Coordinates of C-alpha atoms and ligand atoms in Angstrom, one line a residue:
M19 CA 0.1 0.1 -0.2
K20 CA 1.2 3.4 -1.0
L21 CA 1.6 5.7 2.2
A22 CA 2.0 9.6 2.4
P23 CA 5.7 10.9 2.6
T24 CA 6.9 11.7 6.0
V25 CA 8.5 15.0 7.3
K26 CA 11.1 14.6 10.0
L27 CA 10.1 16.9 12.9
N28 CA 12.9 19.0 15.0
N29 CA 12.5 16.0 17.7
G30 CA 13.6 13.3 15.1
Y31 CA 10.0 12.0 14.8
E32 CA 8.4 11.4 11.5
M33 CA 4.9 12.9 10.7
P34 CA 3.0 12.0 7.4
I35 CA 2.3 15.2 5.4
L36 CA -1.0 14.4 5.0
G37 CA -3.9 13.6 7.8
L38 CA -7.5 12.6 8.3
G39 CA -9.4 15.5 10.1
T40 CA -12.4 14.2 12.3
Y41 CA -14.1 17.1 13.5
N42 CA -17.9 16.2 13.4
S43 CA -17.1 12.7 12.8
K44 CA -18.4 11.1 15.9
D45 CA -20.1 7.7 16.9
N46 CA -20.1 5.1 14.3
E47 CA -19.6 7.4 11.5
G48 CA -16.2 8.6 13.3
E49 CA -14.8 5.1 13.8
A50 CA -15.8 4.0 10.4
A51 CA -14.1 6.8 9.0
V52 CA -10.9 6.4 10.8
K53 CA -10.9 2.6 10.0
H54 CA -11.3 3.4 6.3
A55 CA -8.7 6.0 6.5
I56 CA -6.3 3.5 7.8
D57 CA -7.3 0.9 5.1
V58 CA -6.6 3.3 2.3
G59 CA -3.1 4.4 3.8
Y60 CA -3.7 7.4 6.1
R61 CA -1.3 7.2 9.4
H62 CA -2.0 10.7 10.6
I63 CA -5.1 11.2 12.6
D64 CA -6.0 14.7 13.9
T65 CA -8.7 14.8 16.8
A66 CA -9.2 16.9 19.8
Y67 CA -10.9 16.6 23.3
F68 CA -13.3 19.5 21.9
Y69 CA -14.4 17.0 18.9
Q70 CA -15.8 14.6 21.6
N71 CA -14.8 11.6 19.5
E72 CA -11.6 10.5 21.1
A73 CA -13.1 7.1 22.2
E74 CA -14.4 6.3 18.6
V75 CA -11.1 7.3 17.0
G76 CA -9.1 5.2 19.8
K77 CA -11.3 2.3 19.2
A78 CA -10.7 2.4 15.3
I79 CA -7.0 2.4 15.8
R80 CA -7.2 -0.2 18.3
D81 CA -9.4 -2.4 16.3
K82 CA -7.0 -1.9 13.3
I83 CA -4.0 -2.9 15.6
A84 CA -5.8 -6.1 16.5
E85 CA -6.6 -7.1 12.8
G86 CA -2.9 -6.7 12.1
V87 CA -3.5 -3.8 9.5
V88 CA -0.9 -1.4 11.4
K89 CA 1.4 -1.5 14.5
R90 CA 0.7 1.3 17.4
E91 CA 3.8 3.0 16.0
D92 CA 2.6 3.1 12.5
I93 CA 0.0 5.6 13.5
F94 CA 0.5 9.5 14.4
L95 CA -2.2 10.4 16.6
V96 CA -2.6 14.1 17.2
T97 CA -5.0 15.5 19.8
K98 CA -5.4 18.7 21.7
L99 CA -5.7 20.3 25.0
W100 CA -8.9 22.2 25.2
N101 CA -8.9 25.5 26.4
I102 CA -10.7 25.1 29.6
F103 CA -7.7 23.1 30.8
H104 CA -5.0 25.9 30.3
D105 CA -4.6 26.0 34.2
P106 CA -1.1 24.1 34.5
E107 CA -2.6 22.0 37.4
R108 CA -5.0 20.6 35.0
V109 CA -2.9 19.5 32.0
E110 CA -1.5 16.3 33.2
G111 CA -4.8 15.1 34.6
I112 CA -6.7 15.8 31.3
C113 CA -4.0 14.3 29.3
R114 CA -4.4 11.1 31.2
K115 CA -8.2 11.2 30.9
Q116 CA -7.6 11.7 27.1
L117 CA -5.0 8.6 27.0
S118 CA -8.0 6.7 28.7
N119 CA -10.6 7.7 26.1
F120 CA -8.3 6.5 23.3
G121 CA -7.5 3.2 25.4
L122 CA -3.8 3.9 24.2
D123 CA -0.8 4.8 26.2
Y124 CA 0.8 7.6 24.4
I125 CA -0.2 10.4 22.0
D126 CA 2.0 11.2 19.1
L127 CA 1.4 14.8 19.2
Y128 CA -0.5 16.9 21.8
L129 CA -1.3 20.7 20.6
M130 CA -2.6 23.5 22.7
H131 CA -5.8 24.0 20.9
M132 CA -5.7 27.8 21.2
P133 CA -3.6 30.5 23.1
V134 CA -6.7 31.8 24.6
G135 CA -8.1 29.8 27.9
Y136 CA -11.7 29.6 28.9
K137 CA -12.8 29.3 32.4
Y138 CA -13.1 25.9 34.0
V139 CA -16.4 24.8 35.2
D140 CA -16.0 21.0 34.8
D141 CA -14.6 18.5 32.4
N142 CA -17.9 18.6 30.2
T143 CA -18.5 22.5 30.1
L144 CA -16.4 22.9 26.9
L145 CA -18.0 26.5 26.2
P146 CA -18.6 28.0 29.6
K147 CA -20.9 31.0 29.5
N148 CA -22.5 33.3 31.7
E149 CA -26.3 34.2 32.2
D150 CA -25.9 36.8 29.2
D151 CA -24.5 33.9 27.1
V152 CA -21.1 35.5 26.9
L153 CA -18.2 32.9 26.7
Q154 CA -16.1 33.1 29.9
L155 CA -12.6 33.4 29.3
S156 CA -9.4 32.8 31.5
D157 CA -6.2 34.8 31.7
V158 CA -3.8 32.0 32.1
D159 CA -0.6 32.7 30.2
Y160 CA -0.2 30.3 27.4
L161 CA 3.6 29.9 28.2
D162 CA 2.5 28.4 31.7
T163 CA 0.3 25.9 29.9
Y164 CA 3.0 24.9 27.4
K165 CA 5.4 24.3 30.3
A166 CA 2.9 21.8 31.7
M167 CA 2.8 20.4 28.4
E168 CA 6.5 19.8 28.4
K169 CA 6.2 17.8 31.4
L170 CA 3.9 15.3 29.4
V171 CA 6.7 14.7 27.2
K172 CA 9.0 14.0 30.2
L173 CA 6.5 11.6 31.6
G174 CA 6.2 9.8 28.1
L175 CA 2.5 10.4 27.9
V176 CA 3.2 12.3 24.7
R177 CA 5.9 12.1 22.1
S178 CA 5.9 15.7 20.6
I179 CA 4.1 19.0 21.6
G180 CA 2.9 21.9 19.5
V181 CA 0.4 24.7 19.4
S182 CA -2.7 25.8 17.3
N183 CA -4.2 28.9 16.2
F184 CA -0.9 30.6 17.3
N185 CA 0.3 34.0 15.6
S186 CA 3.8 34.4 14.6
E187 CA 4.5 36.5 18.0
Q188 CA 3.0 34.0 20.0
L189 CA 4.9 31.1 18.5
A190 CA 8.3 33.1 18.8
R191 CA 7.4 33.7 22.6
V192 CA 7.0 30.2 22.7
L193 CA 10.3 29.4 20.9
A194 CA 12.2 32.0 23.2
N195 CA 10.9 30.5 26.4
C196 CA 10.4 26.6 25.9
E197 CA 12.7 23.9 26.9
I198 CA 10.9 21.4 24.3
K199 CA 10.3 23.0 21.0
P200 CA 6.8 22.9 19.3
V201 CA 6.9 20.6 16.3
T202 CA 4.1 22.2 14.6
N203 CA 1.6 25.2 14.4
Q204 CA -2.0 24.1 13.5
V205 CA -3.6 26.8 11.6
E206 CA -6.3 27.3 9.1
C207 CA -4.7 27.0 5.6
S208 CA -6.3 26.9 2.1
P209 CA -5.6 28.6 -1.1
A210 CA -7.9 31.5 0.4
L211 CA -5.6 31.6 3.4
N212 CA -2.3 30.3 1.9
Q213 CA -0.4 31.3 5.2
K214 CA 3.0 31.7 3.1
A215 CA 4.4 34.4 5.6
L216 CA 3.5 31.9 8.7
T217 CA 4.7 29.0 7.0
A218 CA 8.1 30.7 6.2
F219 CA 8.3 31.9 9.6
C220 CA 7.8 28.3 11.1
K221 CA 10.3 27.0 8.6
K222 CA 13.2 29.3 9.6
N223 CA 12.3 28.0 13.0
D224 CA 12.1 24.3 12.2
V225 CA 8.5 24.2 13.3
T226 CA 6.1 22.7 10.6
L227 CA 2.8 23.9 9.7
T228 CA -0.4 21.7 9.7
G229 CA -3.3 23.1 7.7
Y230 CA -6.8 22.9 9.0
T231 CA -9.9 23.6 6.9
P232 CA -7.7 23.1 3.8
L233 CA -10.7 22.4 1.5
G234 CA -12.7 25.5 3.1
K235 CA -15.5 23.3 4.0
P236 CA -17.3 23.0 0.6
K237 CA -20.8 24.0 0.3
P238 CA -22.2 22.5 -3.2
D239 CA -25.6 24.5 -2.5
I240 CA -23.9 27.9 -2.8
Q241 CA -20.7 26.7 -4.8
K242 CA -18.2 28.2 -2.2
P243 CA -15.4 28.2 -1.6
D244 CA -14.2 29.8 -5.2
F245 CA -11.1 27.5 -5.3
I246 CA -13.1 24.1 -5.2
Y247 CA -15.9 25.2 -7.5
S248 CA -13.5 27.0 -10.2
P249 CA -13.5 26.1 -13.6
E250 CA -9.8 27.2 -13.9
V251 CA -8.8 24.8 -11.2
A252 CA -11.4 22.0 -13.0
V253 CA -9.1 22.3 -16.2
I254 CA -6.0 21.7 -14.2
A255 CA -7.8 18.7 -12.4
K256 CA -8.9 17.2 -15.6
K257 CA -5.3 17.4 -16.9
Y258 CA -4.1 15.0 -14.1
G259 CA -7.4 13.0 -14.2
K260 CA -8.0 14.4 -10.6
T261 CA -10.8 16.4 -8.5
T262 CA -10.6 20.1 -7.6
P263 CA -10.0 19.0 -4.0
Q264 CA -7.3 16.9 -4.8
I265 CA -5.6 19.8 -6.8
V266 CA -6.1 21.9 -3.8
L267 CA -4.7 19.3 -1.3
R268 CA -1.6 18.9 -3.7
Y269 CA -1.1 22.6 -4.0
L270 CA -0.8 22.9 0.1
V271 CA 1.6 20.0 0.0
G272 CA 3.5 22.0 -2.5
L273 CA 3.6 24.9 -0.4
G274 CA 5.1 22.7 2.5
V275 CA 1.9 22.6 4.4
I276 CA 0.6 19.5 6.0
P277 CA -3.1 19.4 5.1
I278 CA -5.6 17.8 7.2
P279 CA -8.9 17.3 5.4
K280 CA -12.0 16.1 7.1
S281 CA -14.4 13.5 5.5
S282 CA -16.4 10.6 6.9
N283 CA -17.5 9.6 3.3
T284 CA -15.5 6.4 2.3
N285 CA -15.0 7.6 -1.4
R286 CA -14.0 11.3 -0.6
I287 CA -11.5 9.8 2.3
S288 CA -9.7 7.8 -0.7
E289 CA -10.1 10.7 -2.9
N290 CA -8.2 13.1 -0.4
F291 CA -5.4 10.8 0.0
D292 CA -4.7 10.0 -3.6
I293 CA -2.4 13.1 -4.4
F294 CA 1.1 11.5 -4.3
D295 CA 1.2 10.4 -7.9
F296 CA 1.6 13.8 -9.7
E297 CA 2.9 17.3 -9.1
L298 CA 1.7 20.6 -10.2
T299 CA 3.8 22.8 -12.2
A300 CA 4.9 26.3 -11.2
E301 CA 2.3 28.2 -13.4
E302 CA -0.5 26.1 -11.9
M303 CA 0.6 26.7 -8.3
A304 CA 0.6 30.2 -9.3
V305 CA -3.1 29.7 -10.4
L306 CA -4.0 28.6 -6.9
D307 CA -2.2 31.4 -5.6
G308 CA -4.6 33.6 -7.1
Y309 CA -7.2 32.5 -4.7
H310 CA -5.6 34.2 -1.7
T311 CA -7.9 36.4 -0.1
G312 CA -6.8 36.4 3.4
E313 CA -10.3 35.5 4.7
R314 CA -11.1 33.0 7.5
V315 CA -13.6 30.1 7.5
V316 CA -12.9 30.0 11.2
P317 CA -12.0 33.2 12.7
L318 CA -13.0 31.9 16.2
N319 CA -16.0 34.2 16.2
L320 CA -16.8 33.2 19.9
I321 CA -13.7 35.0 21.2
K322 CA -13.2 37.5 18.6
G323 CA -15.0 40.4 20.1
L324 CA -14.1 39.8 23.5
N325 CA -10.8 41.7 23.4
H326 CA -8.6 38.7 25.1
K327 CA -5.0 39.8 24.8
Y328 CA -4.1 36.5 23.4
Y329 CA -6.9 36.7 20.4
P330 CA -4.4 35.5 17.5
F331 CA -5.8 36.8 14.6
S332 CA -5.4 40.6 15.0
I333 CA -1.8 40.8 13.4
E334 CA -0.9 39.9 9.9
F335 CA 0.1 36.7 10.6
Ligands
NAP246 N1 -7.0 23.3 15.5 C1 -8.4 23.9 15.1 O1 -8.6 24.8 15.7 C2 -9.1 23.3 14.0 C3 -10.1 24.1 13.5 C4 -10.8 23.4 12.6 C5 -10.6 22.3 11.9 N2 -9.4 21.6 12.5 C6 -9.1 20.1 12.2 O2 -9.1 20.1 10.8 C7 -9.9 19.2 10.0 C8 -10.3 19.7 8.6 O3 -11.0 20.9 8.7 P1 -12.5 21.3 8.4 O4 -13.3 19.9 8.9 O5 -12.9 22.5 9.1 O6 -12.8 21.5 7.0 P2 -12.4 20.9 5.4 O7 -11.4 19.5 5.7 O8 -11.7 21.8 4.7 O9 -13.8 20.3 5.1 C9 -14.4 19.1 5.4 C10 -15.8 19.3 4.6 O10 -15.5 19.0 3.3 C11 -16.0 17.7 2.8 N3 -15.2 17.0 2.0 C12 -14.2 16.5 2.2 N4 -13.7 16.0 1.3 C13 -14.3 16.3 0.2 C14 -14.2 16.3 -1.1 N5 -12.9 15.5 -1.7 N6 -15.0 16.9 -2.0 C15 -16.0 17.4 -1.5 N7 -16.2 17.6 -0.2 C16 -15.3 17.2 0.3 C17 -16.7 17.0 4.2 O11 -17.7 16.5 4.1 P3 -17.8 14.7 4.1 O12 -17.4 14.4 5.3 O13 -19.3 14.5 3.7 O14 -16.9 14.3 3.0 C18 -16.8 18.1 5.1 O15 -18.1 18.6 5.0 C19 -10.9 19.2 11.1 O16 -11.9 18.1 10.8 C20 -10.2 19.0 12.3 O17 -9.7 18.1 12.6 C21 -8.7 22.2 13.5

């Protein structure tokens, strides 16, 4: 079976350069998606405490190990520390709970989901709100949270740590103060938000950039985003016998980004993985560059208007 190429991380571990996103893949659907993905060659699976599907993802992985399809070390499992657990005192406990959700004894990559913490009420109140329905944030410094995540590496609970939704200044602050470097910054990245500046910054610091929402969450009813429904991209797709989502994913890989498209449809899971037998020309890459608008599908609207000092998207990158 053909697997995705891997990239060597700054700590020596290898990470497959294409992963399966699992947001909204829950219950049987989530389990089936991960199983099918492993069957067709995915080895990198992205989930999060917030997605409430760690048990299903873990079961799928454990079943595939039991079937002899993969060994644990073949899988690169990524999950995230949710925002309500930023208090350093909570980090180890919730990480252990996540391991028990998976039924596994280590996580490959543990990301801080966002630089902004939320108020802790209990483990299940993921979006704590006040009587006026306003999200309650916390002022924990993400550096303190990060230092607690470093301990998880030392304890052997996680192999690598990283961040998500961090801007370049926040990432620089982590890099300047950490003992264990983050291996990736997971941020939104698609032709509409190609993250060239942040990717260059990450590269200079030996940090990879993982691209979420790489397909811009296609909406066939309104034919958005443009890059998926573009006749121009369709011409390129036709040349290679591919689909426009495949061209988009190949473009992102060409930019040095690690895309994690989500699908729970078996055909589309297979389709999104089938991008390693062709390459785009410089001219074709330039066509895709033309769709950059800088607009986000995921601007973190819940916290955007709350003036938190760590809201990440107020600077250029
Ligand atoms: N760190 C963060 O804050 C953060 C934020 C957002 C997302 N993420 C991660 O990134 C992953 C991907 O992002 P996303 O789920 O927001 O968006 P996405 O991957 O751009 O789009 C997912 C949507 O596209 C559809 N789709 C998938 N492949 C397709 C194809 N080949 N043709 C047409 N439609 C296709 C899926 O439907 P079907 O399932 O029906 O195929 C789903 O509705 C998430 O699942 C999650 O793991 C992380």
